[in-house]
Short mmCIF file of C-alpha atoms and ligand atoms in Angstrom, two decimals:
data_model
loop_
_atom_site.label_atom_id
_atom_site.label_comp_id
_atom_site.label_asym_id
_atom_site.label_seq_id
_atom_site.Cartn_x
_atom_site.Cartn_y
_atom_site.Cartn_z
CA MET A 1 163.96 119.15 133.34
CA LYS A 2 164.98 121.85 130.87
CA LEU A 3 161.99 122.28 128.59
CA LEU A 4 161.16 124.24 125.46
CA VAL A 5 157.52 125.30 125.21
CA THR A 6 156.55 126.37 121.70
CA GLY A 7 153.57 128.69 121.64
CA GLY A 8 154.23 129.49 125.28
CA ALA A 9 152.76 132.98 124.90
CA GLY A 10 149.37 131.59 123.87
CA TYR A 11 146.42 130.49 125.97
CA VAL A 12 147.31 126.81 126.51
CA GLY A 13 151.08 127.28 126.12
CA SER A 14 151.37 130.07 128.69
CA THR A 15 149.45 128.06 131.28
CA CYS A 16 151.60 125.00 130.53
CA SER A 17 154.72 127.14 130.93
CA ALA A 18 153.46 128.56 134.21
CA ARG A 19 152.63 125.14 135.65
CA LEU A 20 156.01 123.75 134.54
CA VAL A 21 157.80 126.68 136.20
CA GLU A 22 155.69 126.17 139.34
CA ALA A 23 156.71 122.49 139.33
CA GLY A 24 160.39 123.53 139.37
CA HIS A 25 161.32 123.01 135.73
CA GLU A 26 163.55 125.30 133.67
CA VAL A 27 161.36 126.68 130.89
CA VAL A 28 162.23 128.44 127.66
CA VAL A 29 159.28 129.79 125.67
CA LEU A 30 159.53 130.05 121.90
CA ASP A 31 156.72 132.06 120.31
CA ASP A 32 156.44 134.30 117.24
CA LEU A 33 153.64 136.33 118.88
CA SER A 34 151.43 135.83 115.81
CA THR A 35 148.55 135.11 118.17
CA GLY A 36 150.25 135.04 121.58
CA HIS A 37 151.08 137.88 123.96
CA ALA A 38 154.56 138.63 125.31
CA ASP A 39 153.09 139.53 128.71
CA ALA A 40 151.59 136.03 128.98
CA VAL A 41 155.03 134.44 129.21
CA PRO A 42 155.37 133.55 132.89
CA ALA A 43 157.96 135.49 134.87
CA GLY A 44 160.09 132.42 135.62
CA ALA A 45 160.48 131.44 131.96
CA ARG A 46 163.03 132.69 129.42
CA PHE A 47 161.38 134.10 126.30
CA VAL A 48 162.74 133.68 122.79
CA GLU A 49 160.67 135.55 120.22
CA GLY A 50 160.88 133.91 116.82
CA ASP A 51 159.64 131.34 114.33
CA ILE A 52 160.13 127.67 115.00
CA ASP A 53 161.27 127.31 111.38
CA ASP A 54 164.06 129.85 111.89
CA VAL A 55 165.27 129.39 115.43
CA ALA A 56 164.15 126.05 116.93
CA GLY A 57 167.42 124.40 115.86
CA GLU A 58 169.55 127.15 117.35
CA VAL A 59 167.62 127.04 120.64
CA LEU A 60 167.57 123.23 120.92
CA ALA A 61 171.34 123.17 120.30
CA GLU A 62 171.69 124.40 123.91
CA GLY A 63 170.50 120.97 125.04
CA PHE A 64 166.97 120.29 126.30
CA ASP A 65 165.26 117.40 128.08
CA GLY A 66 162.05 117.91 126.18
CA VAL A 67 159.72 119.98 124.06
CA VAL A 68 156.10 120.84 124.77
CA HIS A 69 154.71 121.75 121.36
CA CYS A 70 151.72 124.07 121.73
CA ALA A 71 152.41 126.46 118.84
CA ALA A 72 149.69 126.06 116.24
CA LYS A 73 147.19 127.71 113.99
CA SER A 74 143.92 126.65 115.56
CA LEU A 75 140.87 128.26 113.96
CA VAL A 76 138.64 125.76 112.19
CA GLY A 77 136.93 128.31 109.90
CA GLU A 78 140.21 129.94 108.88
CA SER A 79 141.72 126.52 108.16
CA MET A 80 139.01 125.90 105.55
CA GLU A 81 139.49 129.31 103.89
CA ASN A 82 143.27 129.38 104.00
CA PRO A 83 144.58 125.79 104.05
CA ALA A 84 148.14 126.82 103.12
CA LYS A 85 148.43 128.71 106.40
CA TYR A 86 147.57 125.48 108.25
CA TRP A 87 149.55 122.96 106.20
CA HIS A 88 152.65 125.17 106.35
CA GLY A 89 152.10 126.70 109.78
CA ASN A 90 151.18 123.44 111.48
CA VAL A 91 152.62 120.54 109.49
CA VAL A 92 155.77 121.97 107.89
CA THR A 93 156.68 123.85 111.07
CA SER A 94 156.19 120.74 113.20
CA LEU A 95 158.40 118.73 110.82
CA ASN A 96 161.08 121.38 111.16
CA LEU A 97 160.76 121.11 114.94
CA LEU A 98 161.02 117.31 114.83
CA ASP A 99 164.09 117.55 112.57
CA ALA A 100 165.70 119.98 114.98
CA MET A 101 164.94 117.63 117.89
CA VAL A 102 166.60 114.76 116.04
CA ARG A 103 169.66 116.89 115.15
CA HIS A 104 170.10 117.92 118.76
CA SER A 105 169.04 114.64 120.40
CA THR A 106 166.11 116.11 122.32
CA PRO A 107 164.66 113.04 124.01
CA ARG A 108 161.02 113.98 124.84
CA LEU A 109 158.05 115.54 123.09
CA VAL A 110 154.56 116.35 124.30
CA PHE A 111 152.32 117.52 121.49
CA SER A 112 149.21 119.54 122.19
CA SER A 113 146.94 117.89 119.64
CA THR A 114 143.18 118.00 119.32
CA ALA A 115 140.14 115.75 119.36
CA ALA A 116 139.31 117.37 115.98
CA THR A 117 141.56 114.59 114.63
CA TYR A 118 138.59 112.20 115.05
CA GLY A 119 135.97 114.12 113.07
CA GLU A 120 132.27 113.31 113.40
CA PRO A 121 132.02 110.85 116.31
CA GLU A 122 130.63 107.38 115.63
CA SER A 123 130.08 106.84 119.36
CA SER A 124 130.43 108.88 122.53
CA PRO A 125 132.54 109.36 124.58
CA ILE A 126 135.35 109.22 122.03
CA ALA A 127 138.18 106.78 122.81
CA GLU A 128 141.67 106.75 121.28
CA THR A 129 140.63 103.73 119.20
CA ALA A 130 137.99 105.78 117.35
CA THR A 131 138.41 106.28 113.60
CA THR A 132 140.38 109.42 112.73
CA ARG A 133 138.50 111.12 109.93
CA PRO A 134 138.84 114.87 110.50
CA THR A 135 136.12 117.04 108.97
CA ASN A 136 138.21 120.20 108.71
CA THR A 137 141.70 121.23 107.61
CA TYR A 138 142.73 122.14 111.14
CA GLY A 139 142.04 118.58 112.37
CA ALA A 140 143.69 117.10 109.28
CA THR A 141 146.92 119.03 109.88
CA LYS A 142 147.05 118.00 113.54
CA LEU A 143 146.47 114.37 112.54
CA ALA A 144 149.25 114.58 109.95
CA ILE A 145 151.60 115.82 112.67
CA ASP A 146 150.55 112.94 114.91
CA HIS A 147 151.46 110.50 112.11
CA ALA A 148 154.84 112.19 111.67
CA ILE A 149 155.50 112.01 115.42
CA THR A 150 154.82 108.26 115.40
CA SER A 151 157.44 107.75 112.66
CA TYR A 152 160.02 109.99 114.31
CA ALA A 153 159.52 108.41 117.74
CA THR A 154 160.01 104.92 116.33
CA ALA A 155 162.98 105.79 114.12
CA HIS A 156 164.81 108.17 116.42
CA GLY A 157 163.95 106.99 119.92
CA ILE A 158 161.95 110.05 120.90
CA ALA A 159 159.61 109.57 123.86
CA ALA A 160 156.43 111.18 122.54
CA VAL A 161 152.93 111.82 123.78
CA SER A 162 150.04 113.53 121.99
CA LEU A 163 147.17 114.95 123.99
CA ARG A 164 143.81 115.24 122.24
CA TYR A 165 141.10 117.37 123.78
CA PHE A 166 138.11 119.54 122.88
CA ASN A 167 137.05 122.81 124.51
CA VAL A 168 139.66 124.42 126.74
CA ALA A 169 138.20 126.93 129.16
CA GLY A 170 138.87 128.70 132.44
CA ALA A 171 142.01 130.63 133.32
CA HIS A 172 145.12 130.41 135.46
CA GLY A 173 145.15 133.69 137.38
CA GLU A 174 146.24 136.35 134.92
CA LEU A 175 146.61 133.84 132.10
CA GLY A 176 143.49 133.26 130.06
CA GLU A 177 141.82 133.36 126.68
CA ARG A 178 142.64 136.52 124.67
CA HIS A 179 141.68 136.03 121.05
CA ALA A 180 141.55 138.90 118.59
CA VAL A 181 138.28 137.59 117.18
CA GLU A 182 136.33 135.59 119.74
CA THR A 183 134.30 132.61 118.54
CA HIS A 184 134.23 130.47 121.70
CA ILE A 185 131.11 130.24 123.77
CA ILE A 186 132.35 130.99 127.30
CA PRO A 187 134.34 134.15 126.43
CA ILE A 188 131.43 135.34 124.26
CA VAL A 189 128.90 134.86 127.07
CA LEU A 190 131.22 136.65 129.49
CA GLN A 191 131.50 139.55 127.03
CA VAL A 192 127.72 139.88 127.30
CA ALA A 193 128.04 139.94 131.10
CA LEU A 194 130.63 142.70 130.78
CA GLY A 195 128.33 144.74 128.56
CA GLN A 196 130.59 144.35 125.51
CA ARG A 197 127.91 142.43 123.59
CA GLU A 198 124.13 142.72 123.73
CA GLN A 199 123.27 139.03 123.69
CA VAL A 200 124.51 135.56 122.94
CA GLN A 201 123.25 133.50 120.04
CA ILE A 202 122.53 129.84 120.70
CA TYR A 203 123.41 127.98 117.53
CA GLY A 204 120.38 125.70 117.41
CA ASP A 205 118.08 124.34 120.11
CA ASP A 206 116.75 121.37 118.16
CA TRP A 207 119.73 119.07 118.51
CA PRO A 208 119.18 115.48 119.69
CA THR A 209 120.38 116.27 123.22
CA GLU A 210 118.57 116.56 126.55
CA ASP A 211 117.86 120.31 126.33
CA GLY A 212 118.22 120.60 122.54
CA THR A 213 121.53 122.49 122.58
CA CYS A 214 124.97 121.13 121.69
CA VAL A 215 126.99 119.33 124.34
CA ARG A 216 130.73 119.96 124.60
CA ASP A 217 133.58 118.78 126.78
CA TYR A 218 134.92 121.87 128.59
CA ILE A 219 138.25 121.16 130.24
CA HIS A 220 139.92 123.58 132.63
CA VAL A 221 143.15 124.96 131.18
CA VAL A 222 145.04 124.17 134.40
CA ASP A 223 143.93 120.52 134.30
CA LEU A 224 145.07 120.47 130.70
CA ALA A 225 148.45 121.98 131.56
CA ASP A 226 148.91 119.43 134.32
CA ALA A 227 148.25 116.65 131.80
CA HIS A 228 151.14 118.01 129.72
CA LEU A 229 153.40 117.79 132.76
CA LEU A 230 152.30 114.21 133.54
CA ALA A 231 152.79 113.28 129.89
CA LEU A 232 156.39 114.54 130.02
CA GLU A 233 157.01 112.43 133.10
CA HIS A 234 155.45 109.28 131.65
CA ALA A 235 156.75 109.43 128.07
CA VAL A 236 158.62 106.29 126.99
CA PRO A 237 161.52 106.31 124.47
CA ASN A 238 160.66 104.98 120.99
CA GLU A 239 156.96 105.23 121.69
CA HIS A 240 154.29 107.66 120.63
CA ARG A 241 151.36 107.43 123.00
CA ILE A 242 148.08 109.17 122.37
CA TYR A 243 145.74 110.24 125.15
CA ASN A 244 142.33 111.85 124.95
CA LEU A 245 141.54 114.30 127.71
CA GLY A 246 137.97 114.96 128.73
CA ASN A 247 136.11 116.33 131.64
CA GLY A 248 133.39 113.70 132.06
CA THR A 249 129.95 113.90 130.54
CA GLY A 250 129.97 117.31 128.89
CA PHE A 251 127.85 120.43 129.28
CA SER A 252 125.19 121.89 126.99
CA VAL A 253 125.21 125.43 125.61
CA LYS A 254 122.20 126.21 127.82
CA GLN A 255 124.04 124.89 130.88
CA VAL A 256 127.02 127.08 130.00
CA ILE A 257 124.82 130.18 129.72
CA ASP A 258 122.95 129.37 132.97
CA THR A 259 126.22 128.85 134.84
CA CYS A 260 127.52 132.17 133.48
CA ARG A 261 124.32 133.84 134.72
CA GLU A 262 124.84 132.38 138.21
CA VAL A 263 128.52 133.28 138.37
CA THR A 264 128.21 136.82 136.98
CA GLY A 265 124.78 137.79 138.33
CA HIS A 266 124.01 139.19 134.87
CA PRO A 267 120.78 138.15 133.07
CA ILE A 268 122.73 137.42 129.82
CA PRO A 269 120.07 137.68 127.11
CA ALA A 270 120.18 134.70 124.74
CA VAL A 271 118.44 134.16 121.40
CA VAL A 272 118.18 131.00 119.37
CA ALA A 273 119.95 131.27 116.01
CA PRO A 274 120.40 128.76 113.16
CA ARG A 275 122.79 125.87 113.63
CA ARG A 276 126.45 126.61 112.85
CA ALA A 277 127.86 124.64 109.91
CA GLY A 278 130.04 121.73 110.95
CA ASP A 279 128.85 121.53 114.58
CA PRO A 280 128.20 117.94 115.77
CA ALA A 281 125.51 117.54 118.48
CA VAL A 282 127.80 116.05 121.12
CA LEU A 283 131.59 116.07 121.46
CA VAL A 284 132.87 114.34 124.57
CA ALA A 285 136.22 112.60 124.96
CA SER A 286 136.88 109.54 127.08
CA SER A 287 139.92 110.08 129.27
CA GLU A 288 140.08 106.57 130.71
CA ARG A 289 143.47 105.84 129.16
CA ALA A 290 144.98 109.08 130.51
CA ARG A 291 143.54 108.35 133.93
CA ALA A 292 144.97 104.81 133.94
CA ASP A 293 148.41 105.47 132.42
CA LEU A 294 149.20 109.04 133.48
CA GLY A 295 147.25 109.13 136.74
CA TRP A 296 145.54 112.25 135.39
CA LYS A 297 142.13 113.36 136.48
CA PRO A 298 140.50 116.74 136.11
CA GLU A 299 140.61 118.55 139.47
CA ARG A 300 138.51 121.49 138.26
CA ALA A 301 135.79 119.55 136.48
CA ASP A 302 132.72 121.50 137.56
CA LEU A 303 131.45 124.16 135.21
CA THR A 304 131.07 126.74 137.97
CA THR A 305 134.81 126.62 138.77
CA ILE A 306 135.69 126.82 135.07
CA VAL A 307 133.40 129.81 134.48
CA GLN A 308 134.38 131.48 137.77
CA ASP A 309 138.08 131.40 136.82
CA ALA A 310 137.33 132.68 133.30
CA TRP A 311 135.16 135.45 134.77
CA THR A 312 137.79 136.57 137.29
CA PHE A 313 140.33 136.76 134.45
CA THR A 314 137.93 138.51 132.05
CA ARG A 315 136.94 141.14 134.60
CA ALA A 316 140.52 141.82 135.59
CA ARG A 317 141.54 142.33 131.95
CA ALA A 318 138.60 144.64 131.34
CA GLY A 319 139.43 146.56 134.51
CA ALA A 320 135.89 145.88 135.69
N1 UDP B 401 128.07 128.31 120.39
C1 UDP B 401 126.90 129.05 120.43
N2 UDP B 401 126.97 130.41 120.31
C2 UDP B 401 128.17 131.07 120.14
C3 UDP B 401 129.37 130.29 120.09
C4 UDP B 401 129.27 128.92 120.21
O1 UDP B 401 125.81 128.50 120.59
O2 UDP B 401 128.16 132.29 120.02
C5 UDP B 401 128.00 126.84 120.55
C6 UDP B 401 128.59 126.07 119.38
O3 UDP B 401 127.61 125.81 118.41
C7 UDP B 401 129.05 124.79 120.08
C8 UDP B 401 129.41 125.25 121.50
O4 UDP B 401 128.78 126.51 121.67
O5 UDP B 401 127.98 123.87 120.19
C9 UDP B 401 130.90 125.44 121.68
O6 UDP B 401 131.38 126.22 120.61
P1 UDP B 401 132.85 126.83 120.62
O7 UDP B 401 133.00 127.66 119.40
O8 UDP B 401 133.10 127.48 121.95
O9 UDP B 401 133.80 125.55 120.57
P2 UDP B 401 133.84 124.32 119.54
O10 UDP B 401 133.00 123.25 120.17
O11 UDP B 401 133.31 124.79 118.23
O12 UDP B 401 135.28 123.96 119.51
#
């Protein structure tokens, strides 16, 4: 297939692009490099630097079999402080992309959505039937896009799939997490192991979980990318299917830190700090529907593999 990957210079998008190239697809990456990195675009992909709003139509006019839409603003805190950036950058831009797909009869869409569309979970693990009541602007914008995709798929025959997931982690060789300001637990802990930070703060150890720290669903970025590929293959015209992707039962913050200690051999000092606003105790997605319909299952589900791959990437980037 000839595929356009928006945000293909970012963490998830670059790994998706790489896996699609490895699977023999023709890949064009469209990215404005606002948060991505030109050197993350895989060698086998063509790179178009630009805004979706400005150039998606021109690019899609070439004729494509599908779009993998990974481009997004994705920081929860920033989305609360600067909603315009998220409503315009996520929703308006995605509408422009959908309009361009309709104009140029692009038949398939896989949207990299988020389990933040559900909000505070009423039960765990979270199924696709759960109520969608996002608790932050980021989740609200992704949910709005999902609603738009449903309408466009029905009206214009697009075969669409949205993938909703929580914490992406790990790396694909030289492709990994490179955020200007790091807020995610695994990269932060690995920065401690590299000597770039003194210690890690555990945001609360009095949560109603087994060891008192928050439990999250860490999914390996390669497993996630492979789900995008399967979604492209299984998408059905006129339908918008939604799949949650999860790794299983989830891992606690303490488990993450312990695994990082084992993998890196560094003591990684940790201190307990106050809870972070907006953090639920447990976020775990049920991926039963994706397993049944797409034949997807995480192949790199154990935390050691996830941390090992992130560590190899982190060390290589730091020249350590
Ligand atoms: N966390 C932590 N210390 C940190 C960063 C994160 O204890 O320095 C916790 C956070 O409270 C959450 C989990 O680690 O329970 C994962 O947080 P992250 O920001 O990586 O992802 P999120 O679950 O917020 O998407």
